[in-house]
Amino acid sequence: MTTFPNIKNVPRYVFGPGSRHSLSTLVDARRGRNGHNPAVYLIDPFFTGHGDFPQSLGARTDDAIRYVDVAEEPTTDAVNSLLDDLRAAGVNEPAVIVGVGGGTTLDTAKAIANLFTNPGRAEDYQGWDLVKHPGVYKIGVPTISGTGAESSRTCVMTNHRTGLKLGMNSDYTIYDQLVLDPELTSTVDRNQFFYTGMDAYIHCVESLAGRYRSPIGDSFSATVLELCKRVFLDGDMMSASGRENLMVASYLGGCALATSFVGIIHPLSAGLSVVLGLHHGVANCITLNALAEFYPEAHAQFRAMIEAQGVSIPAGVCASASDEQLNAMCDAASLHEKPLTNALGPEYKSILTRERMLGLYRRM
Ligand code: NAD
Ligand code: ZN
């Protein structure tokens, strides 16, 4: 009998400019009858310099506030040490975990929420449906749009010991509540805004070009592409309406991910991240820039978007890479069999040969 995946989405969200002010009420509702249970706020370090930012979101003096290190994207070690740090500070049964930031911070908060209620370490849960108990109630507050981490069922982490870049794919990883306030994204650097925003565009380009399809996923993806065209081709991407549309696109892109796979861009981008340490958004852009032969329409549109927004994509990042590094990139990309099969079919190795992959990397 055919098995039908039983898709879960985020059960609740508030949306709109200024909606961050409803966060304190949502947190307080989780503190228990006596109101004594502390909350954990995991916040992007950009907001360190913003004085009472956590308090403006309703954080109390007895809550645990931590700024997540975003210099490197989440690693199992970083997640484990943040958990140890919270436990050492006496936080054992938090009422709620609030993640405020981009994909790095949102994913870290998801992992921490699961690890408070499931024994073991972050690396024990890299895979599919390994999390056995619901995590601590968690609220996601994105401050940059594109990854869809706010609405997806995974939290991507790299394990440097095994070389595995894989998340806790689980229904328990999905946020219980989102606060989607596009005013929060107004301070993002323009290039970064573009790189992260393009993640939503690229996820959906890859899904719609793939072999594994779902009518609901396709519908989300098509809407995301329309929204991205409006944001990146029609006026300033960082205008109030641009930021609002991109927040919607990011949310819908995360929902689309639940029913589909990515294609060739993400695997090659992962190679750049693993070997050169490039962050996800910019690595995706560098990759799409070199993949006109596989995605001609999207590539042309992407070039028009770069032009329209006056942003820059790093060039020549592989120019000084050694043969060993280039081969390591190919190895890392080749691990992503499902996306490559989705894009090119089961015979993908005869289409995207190592020689061809090396040629693509040399062009980046
Ligand atoms: P990020 O979270 O690393 O943030 C990028 C930069 O933007 C940081 O320097 C941060 O300080 C800054 N920033 C964030 N909000 C800001 C604001 N309001 N004002 C000024 N600066 C701000 O970047 P990202 O692209 O959102 O996330 C990348 C991560 O997301 C990667 O680890 C990737 O693997 C992950 N990801 C997860 C999923 C998922 O489904 N869980 C999907 C795609 C990507
Ligand atoms: Zn992505």
Tab-separated table of C-alpha atoms and ligand atoms in Angstrom:
chain	number	residue	atom	x	y	z
A	1	MET	CA	0.000	0.000	0.000
A	2	THR	CA	1.217	3.528	-0.726
A	3	THR	CA	2.214	5.369	2.431
A	4	PHE	CA	1.201	8.980	2.639
A	5	PRO	CA	3.401	11.326	4.656
A	6	ASN	CA	1.448	13.003	7.436
A	7	ILE	CA	2.594	16.604	7.219
A	8	LYS	CA	2.708	18.873	10.238
A	9	ASN	CA	3.019	22.667	10.037
A	10	VAL	CA	3.509	25.306	12.736
A	11	PRO	CA	0.223	25.367	14.661
A	12	ARG	CA	0.136	29.103	15.476
A	13	TYR	CA	1.593	32.384	14.345
A	14	VAL	CA	1.019	36.064	14.796
A	15	PHE	CA	1.999	38.181	11.831
A	16	GLY	CA	2.457	41.862	11.126
A	17	PRO	CA	4.558	44.959	11.791
A	18	GLY	CA	4.760	45.456	15.569
A	19	SER	CA	3.565	41.921	16.356
A	20	ARG	CA	6.731	41.353	18.473
A	21	HIS	CA	4.895	43.217	21.226
A	22	SER	CA	2.557	40.238	21.635
A	23	LEU	CA	5.505	37.992	22.538
A	24	SER	CA	5.468	38.781	26.276
A	25	THR	CA	1.813	37.714	26.589
A	26	LEU	CA	2.538	34.495	24.708
A	27	VAL	CA	5.531	33.749	26.969
A	28	ASP	CA	3.671	34.600	30.183
A	29	ALA	CA	0.882	32.212	29.212
A	30	ARG	CA	3.447	29.381	29.402
A	31	ARG	CA	4.975	30.279	32.772
A	32	GLY	CA	2.626	28.130	34.822
A	33	ARG	CA	-0.036	29.070	37.318
A	34	ASN	CA	2.276	30.748	39.814
A	35	GLY	CA	4.144	32.510	37.029
A	36	HIS	CA	7.479	31.352	38.475
A	37	ASN	CA	8.827	29.276	35.641
A	38	PRO	CA	11.641	31.051	33.836
A	39	ALA	CA	11.903	31.358	30.093
A	40	VAL	CA	15.045	30.941	28.005
A	41	TYR	CA	15.731	33.606	25.364
A	42	LEU	CA	18.271	32.667	22.684
A	43	ILE	CA	19.008	35.817	20.701
A	44	ASP	CA	21.104	36.791	17.679
A	45	PRO	CA	24.193	38.751	18.856
A	46	PHE	CA	23.357	41.679	16.560
A	47	PHE	CA	20.921	42.737	19.289
A	48	THR	CA	23.582	42.785	22.028
A	49	GLY	CA	24.110	46.443	21.387
A	50	HIS	CA	20.423	47.231	21.716
A	51	GLY	CA	20.308	47.805	25.500
A	52	ASP	CA	17.030	46.489	26.740
A	53	PHE	CA	16.067	44.473	23.634
A	54	PRO	CA	15.273	41.261	25.601
A	55	GLN	CA	13.242	43.275	28.122
A	56	SER	CA	11.369	44.967	25.282
A	57	LEU	CA	10.316	41.447	24.259
A	58	GLY	CA	9.099	40.710	27.794
A	59	ALA	CA	12.164	38.979	29.292
A	60	ARG	CA	12.267	39.119	33.120
A	61	THR	CA	15.297	39.309	35.376
A	62	ASP	CA	14.915	35.636	36.361
A	63	ASP	CA	14.855	34.481	32.734
A	64	ALA	CA	17.964	33.035	31.073
A	65	ILE	CA	19.185	35.211	28.210
A	66	ARG	CA	21.947	33.964	25.922
A	67	TYR	CA	23.338	35.434	22.716
A	68	VAL	CA	23.978	32.655	20.203
A	69	ASP	CA	27.363	32.625	18.462
A	70	VAL	CA	26.570	33.094	14.769
A	71	ALA	CA	30.169	33.411	13.538
A	72	GLU	CA	29.872	29.722	12.718
A	73	GLU	CA	26.623	28.028	11.729
A	74	PRO	CA	25.265	25.559	14.348
A	75	THR	CA	27.499	22.668	15.340
A	76	THR	CA	26.587	19.775	17.605
A	77	ASP	CA	29.375	20.918	19.951
A	78	ALA	CA	28.045	24.471	20.178
A	79	VAL	CA	24.532	23.194	20.904
A	80	ASN	CA	25.830	20.807	23.575
A	81	SER	CA	27.869	23.468	25.310
A	82	LEU	CA	24.969	25.936	25.300
A	83	LEU	CA	22.782	23.252	26.907
A	84	ASP	CA	25.477	22.538	29.525
A	85	ASP	CA	25.798	26.243	30.230
A	86	LEU	CA	22.033	26.626	30.785
A	87	ARG	CA	21.908	23.549	33.040
A	88	ALA	CA	24.913	24.824	35.015
A	89	ALA	CA	23.032	28.082	35.532
A	90	GLY	CA	20.202	26.084	37.156
A	91	VAL	CA	17.843	26.049	34.183
A	92	ASN	CA	16.372	22.549	34.212
A	93	GLU	CA	12.698	22.904	33.380
A	94	PRO	CA	12.209	26.101	31.428
A	95	ALA	CA	8.626	27.104	30.699
A	96	VAL	CA	9.421	28.123	27.161
A	97	ILE	CA	12.364	28.568	24.801
A	98	VAL	CA	12.278	31.687	22.647
A	99	GLY	CA	14.560	31.841	19.576
A	100	VAL	CA	15.072	35.360	18.184
A	101	GLY	CA	17.267	35.630	15.100
A	102	GLY	CA	18.106	34.057	11.744
A	103	GLY	CA	18.422	30.414	10.743
A	104	THR	CA	21.436	29.896	13.001
A	105	THR	CA	19.646	31.105	16.125
A	106	LEU	CA	16.252	29.596	15.258
A	107	ASP	CA	17.859	26.193	14.622
A	108	THR	CA	19.895	26.369	17.837
A	109	ALA	CA	16.734	27.106	19.836
A	110	LYS	CA	14.941	24.144	18.250
A	111	ALA	CA	17.798	21.788	19.123
A	112	ILE	CA	18.042	23.086	22.712
A	113	ALA	CA	14.272	22.687	23.229
A	114	ASN	CA	14.467	19.031	22.137
A	115	LEU	CA	17.536	18.285	24.265
A	116	PHE	CA	15.927	19.535	27.489
A	117	THR	CA	13.401	16.681	27.296
A	118	ASN	CA	15.346	13.966	25.466
A	119	PRO	CA	18.423	12.273	26.961
A	120	GLY	CA	21.821	12.377	25.308
A	121	ARG	CA	23.621	14.856	23.107
A	122	ALA	CA	22.823	16.782	19.938
A	123	GLU	CA	24.629	14.275	17.683
A	124	ASP	CA	22.365	11.439	18.889
A	125	TYR	CA	19.440	13.030	17.071
A	126	GLN	CA	20.947	13.894	13.678
A	127	GLY	CA	18.652	12.015	11.333
A	128	TRP	CA	14.982	11.320	10.774
A	129	ASP	CA	12.442	10.895	13.587
A	130	LEU	CA	14.955	10.054	16.305
A	131	VAL	CA	13.506	12.539	18.829
A	132	LYS	CA	11.126	10.536	21.035
A	133	HIS	CA	9.613	13.138	23.393
A	134	PRO	CA	8.083	16.554	22.678
A	135	GLY	CA	10.575	19.312	23.378
A	136	VAL	CA	10.035	22.327	25.630
A	137	TYR	CA	7.365	24.655	24.172
A	138	LYS	CA	9.180	26.910	21.743
A	139	ILE	CA	8.474	30.236	20.116
A	140	GLY	CA	10.361	31.412	17.024
A	141	VAL	CA	10.891	35.075	16.202
A	142	PRO	CA	12.778	35.486	12.884
A	143	THR	CA	14.833	38.664	12.460
A	144	ILE	CA	16.024	37.907	8.902
A	145	SER	CA	13.991	36.096	6.235
A	146	GLY	CA	14.724	33.294	3.822
A	147	THR	CA	15.806	29.998	5.352
A	148	GLY	CA	12.330	28.839	6.358
A	149	ALA	CA	13.865	27.545	9.611
A	150	GLU	CA	10.879	29.130	11.358
A	151	SER	CA	8.457	26.707	9.703
A	152	SER	CA	10.514	23.620	8.808
A	153	ARG	CA	10.844	20.352	10.756
A	154	THR	CA	14.610	20.355	11.044
A	155	CYS	CA	17.478	22.233	12.667
A	156	VAL	CA	20.673	21.924	10.665
A	157	MET	CA	23.836	21.150	12.669
A	158	THR	CA	27.367	20.163	11.653
A	159	ASN	CA	29.170	17.454	13.565
A	160	HIS	CA	32.856	18.146	12.972
A	161	ARG	CA	33.893	14.713	14.270
A	162	THR	CA	31.807	12.779	11.723
A	163	GLY	CA	31.637	15.466	9.023
A	164	LEU	CA	27.867	15.098	9.094
A	165	LYS	CA	25.785	18.207	8.375
A	166	LEU	CA	22.282	17.040	9.265
A	167	GLY	CA	19.465	18.217	11.467
A	168	MET	CA	17.004	16.707	13.926
A	169	ASN	CA	14.301	15.958	11.363
A	170	SER	CA	11.243	15.484	13.533
A	171	ASP	CA	7.712	16.727	14.073
A	172	TYR	CA	8.954	17.736	17.547
A	173	THR	CA	11.424	20.148	15.939
A	174	ILE	CA	8.614	22.331	14.561
A	175	TYR	CA	8.017	25.567	16.465
A	176	ASP	CA	4.821	25.659	18.565
A	177	GLN	CA	4.334	29.359	17.933
A	178	LEU	CA	5.826	32.025	15.670
A	179	VAL	CA	5.919	35.764	15.980
A	180	LEU	CA	6.470	37.139	12.473
A	181	ASP	CA	7.232	40.849	12.702
A	182	PRO	CA	8.780	42.280	9.499
A	183	GLU	CA	9.942	45.395	11.372
A	184	LEU	CA	12.624	43.207	12.962
A	185	THR	CA	14.407	42.696	9.631
A	186	SER	CA	14.946	46.398	8.846
A	187	THR	CA	18.495	46.451	10.267
A	188	VAL	CA	19.938	43.559	8.229
A	189	ASP	CA	22.966	44.338	6.020
A	190	ARG	CA	21.831	44.552	2.349
A	191	ASN	CA	24.060	41.798	1.000
A	192	GLN	CA	23.117	39.495	3.862
A	193	PHE	CA	19.429	40.296	3.336
A	194	PHE	CA	19.810	39.198	-0.289
A	195	TYR	CA	21.860	36.045	0.451
A	196	THR	CA	19.463	34.747	3.102
A	197	GLY	CA	16.401	35.836	1.103
A	198	MET	CA	17.625	33.887	-1.915
A	199	ASP	CA	17.536	30.716	0.187
A	200	ALA	CA	13.723	30.798	-0.043
A	201	TYR	CA	13.914	31.402	-3.801
A	202	ILE	CA	16.471	28.620	-4.345
A	203	HIS	CA	14.601	26.046	-2.213
A	204	CYS	CA	11.537	26.549	-4.389
A	205	VAL	CA	13.384	26.666	-7.741
A	206	GLU	CA	14.942	23.327	-6.835
A	207	SER	CA	11.677	21.777	-5.593
A	208	LEU	CA	9.742	22.788	-8.705
A	209	ALA	CA	12.483	21.465	-11.003
A	210	GLY	CA	12.607	18.141	-9.165
A	211	ARG	CA	11.089	14.709	-9.740
A	212	TYR	CA	9.481	14.240	-6.303
A	213	ARG	CA	6.504	16.544	-6.256
A	214	SER	CA	3.455	17.250	-4.143
A	215	PRO	CA	0.592	19.464	-5.286
A	216	ILE	CA	0.534	21.294	-1.956
A	217	GLY	CA	4.314	21.760	-1.908
A	218	ASP	CA	4.242	22.977	-5.524
A	219	SER	CA	1.587	25.475	-4.631
A	220	PHE	CA	3.618	26.868	-1.728
A	221	SER	CA	6.725	26.961	-3.946
A	222	ALA	CA	4.996	28.768	-6.821
A	223	THR	CA	3.740	31.435	-4.417
A	224	VAL	CA	7.228	31.825	-2.946
A	225	LEU	CA	8.697	32.442	-6.414
A	226	GLU	CA	6.039	35.056	-7.168
A	227	LEU	CA	6.732	36.821	-3.865
A	228	CYS	CA	10.499	36.718	-4.473
A	229	LYS	CA	10.055	38.241	-7.920
A	230	ARG	CA	8.094	41.086	-6.347
A	231	VAL	CA	10.668	41.586	-3.596
A	232	PHE	CA	13.833	41.393	-5.684
A	233	LEU	CA	12.747	42.748	-9.088
A	234	ASP	CA	10.157	45.337	-8.186
A	235	GLY	CA	11.640	48.201	-6.173
A	236	ASP	CA	13.791	48.169	-3.051
A	237	MET	CA	13.906	44.710	-1.482
A	238	MET	CA	14.207	46.283	1.983
A	239	SER	CA	11.155	48.545	1.748
A	240	ALA	CA	8.409	47.783	4.288
A	241	SER	CA	6.454	45.787	1.700
A	242	GLY	CA	9.618	44.009	0.489
A	243	ARG	CA	10.447	42.896	4.024
A	244	GLU	CA	6.868	41.827	4.668
A	245	ASN	CA	6.653	39.807	1.426
A	246	LEU	CA	9.986	38.131	2.055
A	247	MET	CA	8.885	37.111	5.556
A	248	VAL	CA	5.820	35.462	4.025
A	249	ALA	CA	7.969	33.795	1.328
A	250	SER	CA	10.369	32.437	3.947
A	251	TYR	CA	7.531	30.985	6.026
A	252	LEU	CA	5.873	29.369	2.988
A	253	GLY	CA	9.248	28.119	1.725
A	254	GLY	CA	9.770	26.281	5.024
A	255	CYS	CA	6.308	24.713	4.650
A	256	ALA	CA	7.185	23.653	1.080
A	257	LEU	CA	10.366	21.958	2.346
A	258	ALA	CA	8.225	19.513	4.337
A	259	THR	CA	6.885	17.979	1.127
A	260	SER	CA	9.837	18.200	-1.252
A	261	PHE	CA	13.566	17.975	-1.802
A	262	VAL	CA	16.118	20.483	-2.984
A	263	GLY	CA	18.201	19.893	-6.135
A	264	ILE	CA	21.808	20.454	-7.272
A	265	ILE	CA	22.405	23.902	-5.777
A	266	HIS	CA	22.162	22.869	-2.116
A	267	PRO	CA	24.547	19.875	-2.373
A	268	LEU	CA	27.235	21.944	-4.165
A	269	SER	CA	26.662	24.803	-1.737
A	270	ALA	CA	27.147	22.375	1.162
A	271	GLY	CA	30.538	21.472	-0.341
A	272	LEU	CA	31.563	25.156	-0.174
A	273	SER	CA	30.333	25.409	3.420
A	274	VAL	CA	32.029	22.249	4.644
A	275	VAL	CA	35.406	22.897	2.990
A	276	LEU	CA	35.665	26.704	2.873
A	277	GLY	CA	33.401	27.551	5.826
A	278	LEU	CA	31.176	29.787	3.701
A	279	HIS	CA	27.773	30.470	5.246
A	280	HIS	CA	24.676	28.885	3.765
A	281	GLY	CA	23.048	31.897	2.063
A	282	VAL	CA	26.133	33.258	0.341
A	283	ALA	CA	27.297	29.744	-0.637
A	284	ASN	CA	23.932	29.136	-2.327
A	285	CYS	CA	24.271	32.373	-4.304
A	286	ILE	CA	27.833	31.572	-5.401
A	287	THR	CA	26.617	28.146	-6.540
A	288	LEU	CA	23.558	29.323	-8.476
A	289	ASN	CA	25.817	31.913	-10.136
A	290	ALA	CA	27.819	29.024	-11.651
A	291	LEU	CA	24.873	26.752	-12.493
A	292	ALA	CA	23.299	28.437	-15.522
A	293	GLU	CA	23.547	25.168	-17.479
A	294	PHE	CA	21.255	23.388	-15.005
A	295	TYR	CA	18.888	26.226	-14.069
A	296	PRO	CA	18.943	28.637	-17.065
A	297	GLU	CA	15.719	30.502	-16.253
A	298	ALA	CA	16.372	30.852	-12.541
A	299	HIS	CA	19.962	31.892	-13.253
A	300	ALA	CA	18.824	34.668	-15.597
A	301	GLN	CA	16.260	35.864	-13.070
A	302	PHE	CA	18.842	35.700	-10.274
A	303	ARG	CA	21.243	37.865	-12.330
A	304	ALA	CA	18.439	40.380	-12.891
A	305	MET	CA	17.745	40.432	-9.147
A	306	ILE	CA	21.415	41.118	-8.351
A	307	GLU	CA	21.366	43.955	-10.857
A	308	ALA	CA	18.090	45.398	-9.562
A	309	GLN	CA	19.246	45.414	-5.924
A	310	GLY	CA	22.871	46.436	-6.510
A	311	VAL	CA	24.227	43.639	-4.325
A	312	SER	CA	27.436	41.726	-4.891
A	313	ILE	CA	28.141	38.010	-5.012
A	314	PRO	CA	31.691	36.943	-4.115
A	315	ALA	CA	33.622	35.661	-7.137
A	316	GLY	CA	36.710	33.469	-7.387
A	317	VAL	CA	36.203	31.771	-4.012
A	318	CYS	CA	37.656	28.512	-5.399
A	319	ALA	CA	40.444	30.200	-7.367
A	320	SER	CA	43.107	29.264	-4.838
A	321	ALA	CA	41.544	25.990	-3.709
A	322	SER	CA	43.893	22.995	-3.870
A	323	ASP	CA	42.977	19.811	-5.754
A	324	GLU	CA	42.516	18.172	-2.372
A	325	GLN	CA	40.038	20.852	-1.336
A	326	LEU	CA	38.171	20.671	-4.637
A	327	ASN	CA	37.875	16.913	-4.281
A	328	ALA	CA	36.680	17.308	-0.690
A	329	MET	CA	33.959	19.665	-1.977
A	330	CYS	CA	32.862	17.041	-4.515
A	331	ASP	CA	32.813	14.382	-1.769
A	332	ALA	CA	30.704	16.582	0.497
A	333	ALA	CA	28.280	17.411	-2.346
A	334	SER	CA	27.991	13.744	-3.371
A	335	LEU	CA	26.684	12.784	0.089
A	336	HIS	CA	23.379	14.467	-0.799
A	337	GLU	CA	21.991	11.599	-2.844
A	338	LYS	CA	18.292	12.368	-2.406
A	339	PRO	CA	18.468	15.945	-3.721
A	340	LEU	CA	20.745	14.893	-6.599
A	341	THR	CA	18.354	12.082	-7.534
A	342	ASN	CA	15.454	14.512	-7.230
A	343	ALA	CA	17.173	16.847	-9.688
A	344	LEU	CA	18.714	14.429	-12.188
A	345	GLY	CA	17.167	11.005	-11.629
A	346	PRO	CA	18.715	7.765	-10.352
A	347	GLU	CA	21.501	7.942	-12.975
A	348	TYR	CA	22.647	11.319	-11.692
A	349	LYS	CA	26.281	10.203	-11.365
A	350	SER	CA	26.536	9.774	-15.131
A	351	ILE	CA	25.179	13.305	-15.682
A	352	LEU	CA	26.933	15.160	-12.906
A	353	THR	CA	30.275	13.372	-13.191
A	354	ARG	CA	33.167	14.282	-10.899
A	355	GLU	CA	34.907	16.037	-13.804
A	356	ARG	CA	31.844	18.149	-14.444
A	357	MET	CA	31.447	18.937	-10.744
A	358	LEU	CA	35.112	19.953	-10.514
A	359	GLY	CA	34.577	22.222	-13.522
A	360	LEU	CA	31.608	23.881	-11.794
A	361	TYR	CA	33.586	24.438	-8.592
A	362	ARG	CA	36.510	25.901	-10.544
A	363	ARG	CA	34.077	28.439	-12.005
A	364	MET	CA	32.918	29.656	-8.542
B	1	NAD	P1	22.216	33.666	10.304
B	1	NAD	O1	21.186	33.293	11.282
B	1	NAD	O2	23.534	32.996	10.411
B	1	NAD	O3	22.403	35.248	10.351
B	1	NAD	C1	23.174	35.892	9.346
B	1	NAD	C2	23.687	37.232	9.837
B	1	NAD	O4	22.603	38.155	9.929
B	1	NAD	C3	24.326	37.187	11.213
B	1	NAD	O5	25.491	37.955	11.173
B	1	NAD	C4	23.306	37.840	12.106
B	1	NAD	O6	23.889	38.472	13.236
B	1	NAD	C5	22.667	38.834	11.179
B	1	NAD	N1	21.314	39.271	11.542
B	1	NAD	C6	20.224	38.506	11.807
B	1	NAD	N2	19.145	39.285	12.036
B	1	NAD	C7	19.569	40.566	11.948
B	1	NAD	C8	18.928	41.828	12.069
B	1	NAD	N3	17.601	41.931	12.305
B	1	NAD	N4	19.664	42.941	11.903
B	1	NAD	C9	21.000	42.860	11.615
B	1	NAD	N5	21.656	41.703	11.479
B	1	NAD	C10	20.944	40.563	11.640
B	1	NAD	O7	21.748	33.477	8.788
B	1	NAD	P2	20.576	32.730	8.045
B	1	NAD	O8	20.924	32.805	6.628
B	1	NAD	O9	19.242	33.212	8.493
B	1	NAD	O10	20.689	31.227	8.569
B	1	NAD	C11	21.608	30.301	8.061
B	1	NAD	C12	21.431	28.995	8.810
B	1	NAD	O11	20.129	28.483	8.577
B	1	NAD	C13	22.401	27.900	8.372
B	1	NAD	O12	22.938	27.278	9.511
B	1	NAD	C14	21.538	26.941	7.599
B	1	NAD	O13	21.999	25.607	7.659
B	1	NAD	C15	20.219	27.099	8.330
B	1	NAD	N6	19.049	26.663	7.568
B	1	NAD	C16	18.097	25.975	8.217
B	1	NAD	C17	16.983	25.527	7.568
B	1	NAD	C18	15.945	24.750	8.318
B	1	NAD	O14	14.998	24.270	7.715
B	1	NAD	N7	16.069	24.580	9.613
B	1	NAD	C19	16.791	25.808	6.212
B	1	NAD	C20	17.786	26.536	5.556
B	1	NAD	C21	18.898	26.968	6.235
B	2	ZN	ZN	18.757	26.407	2.112
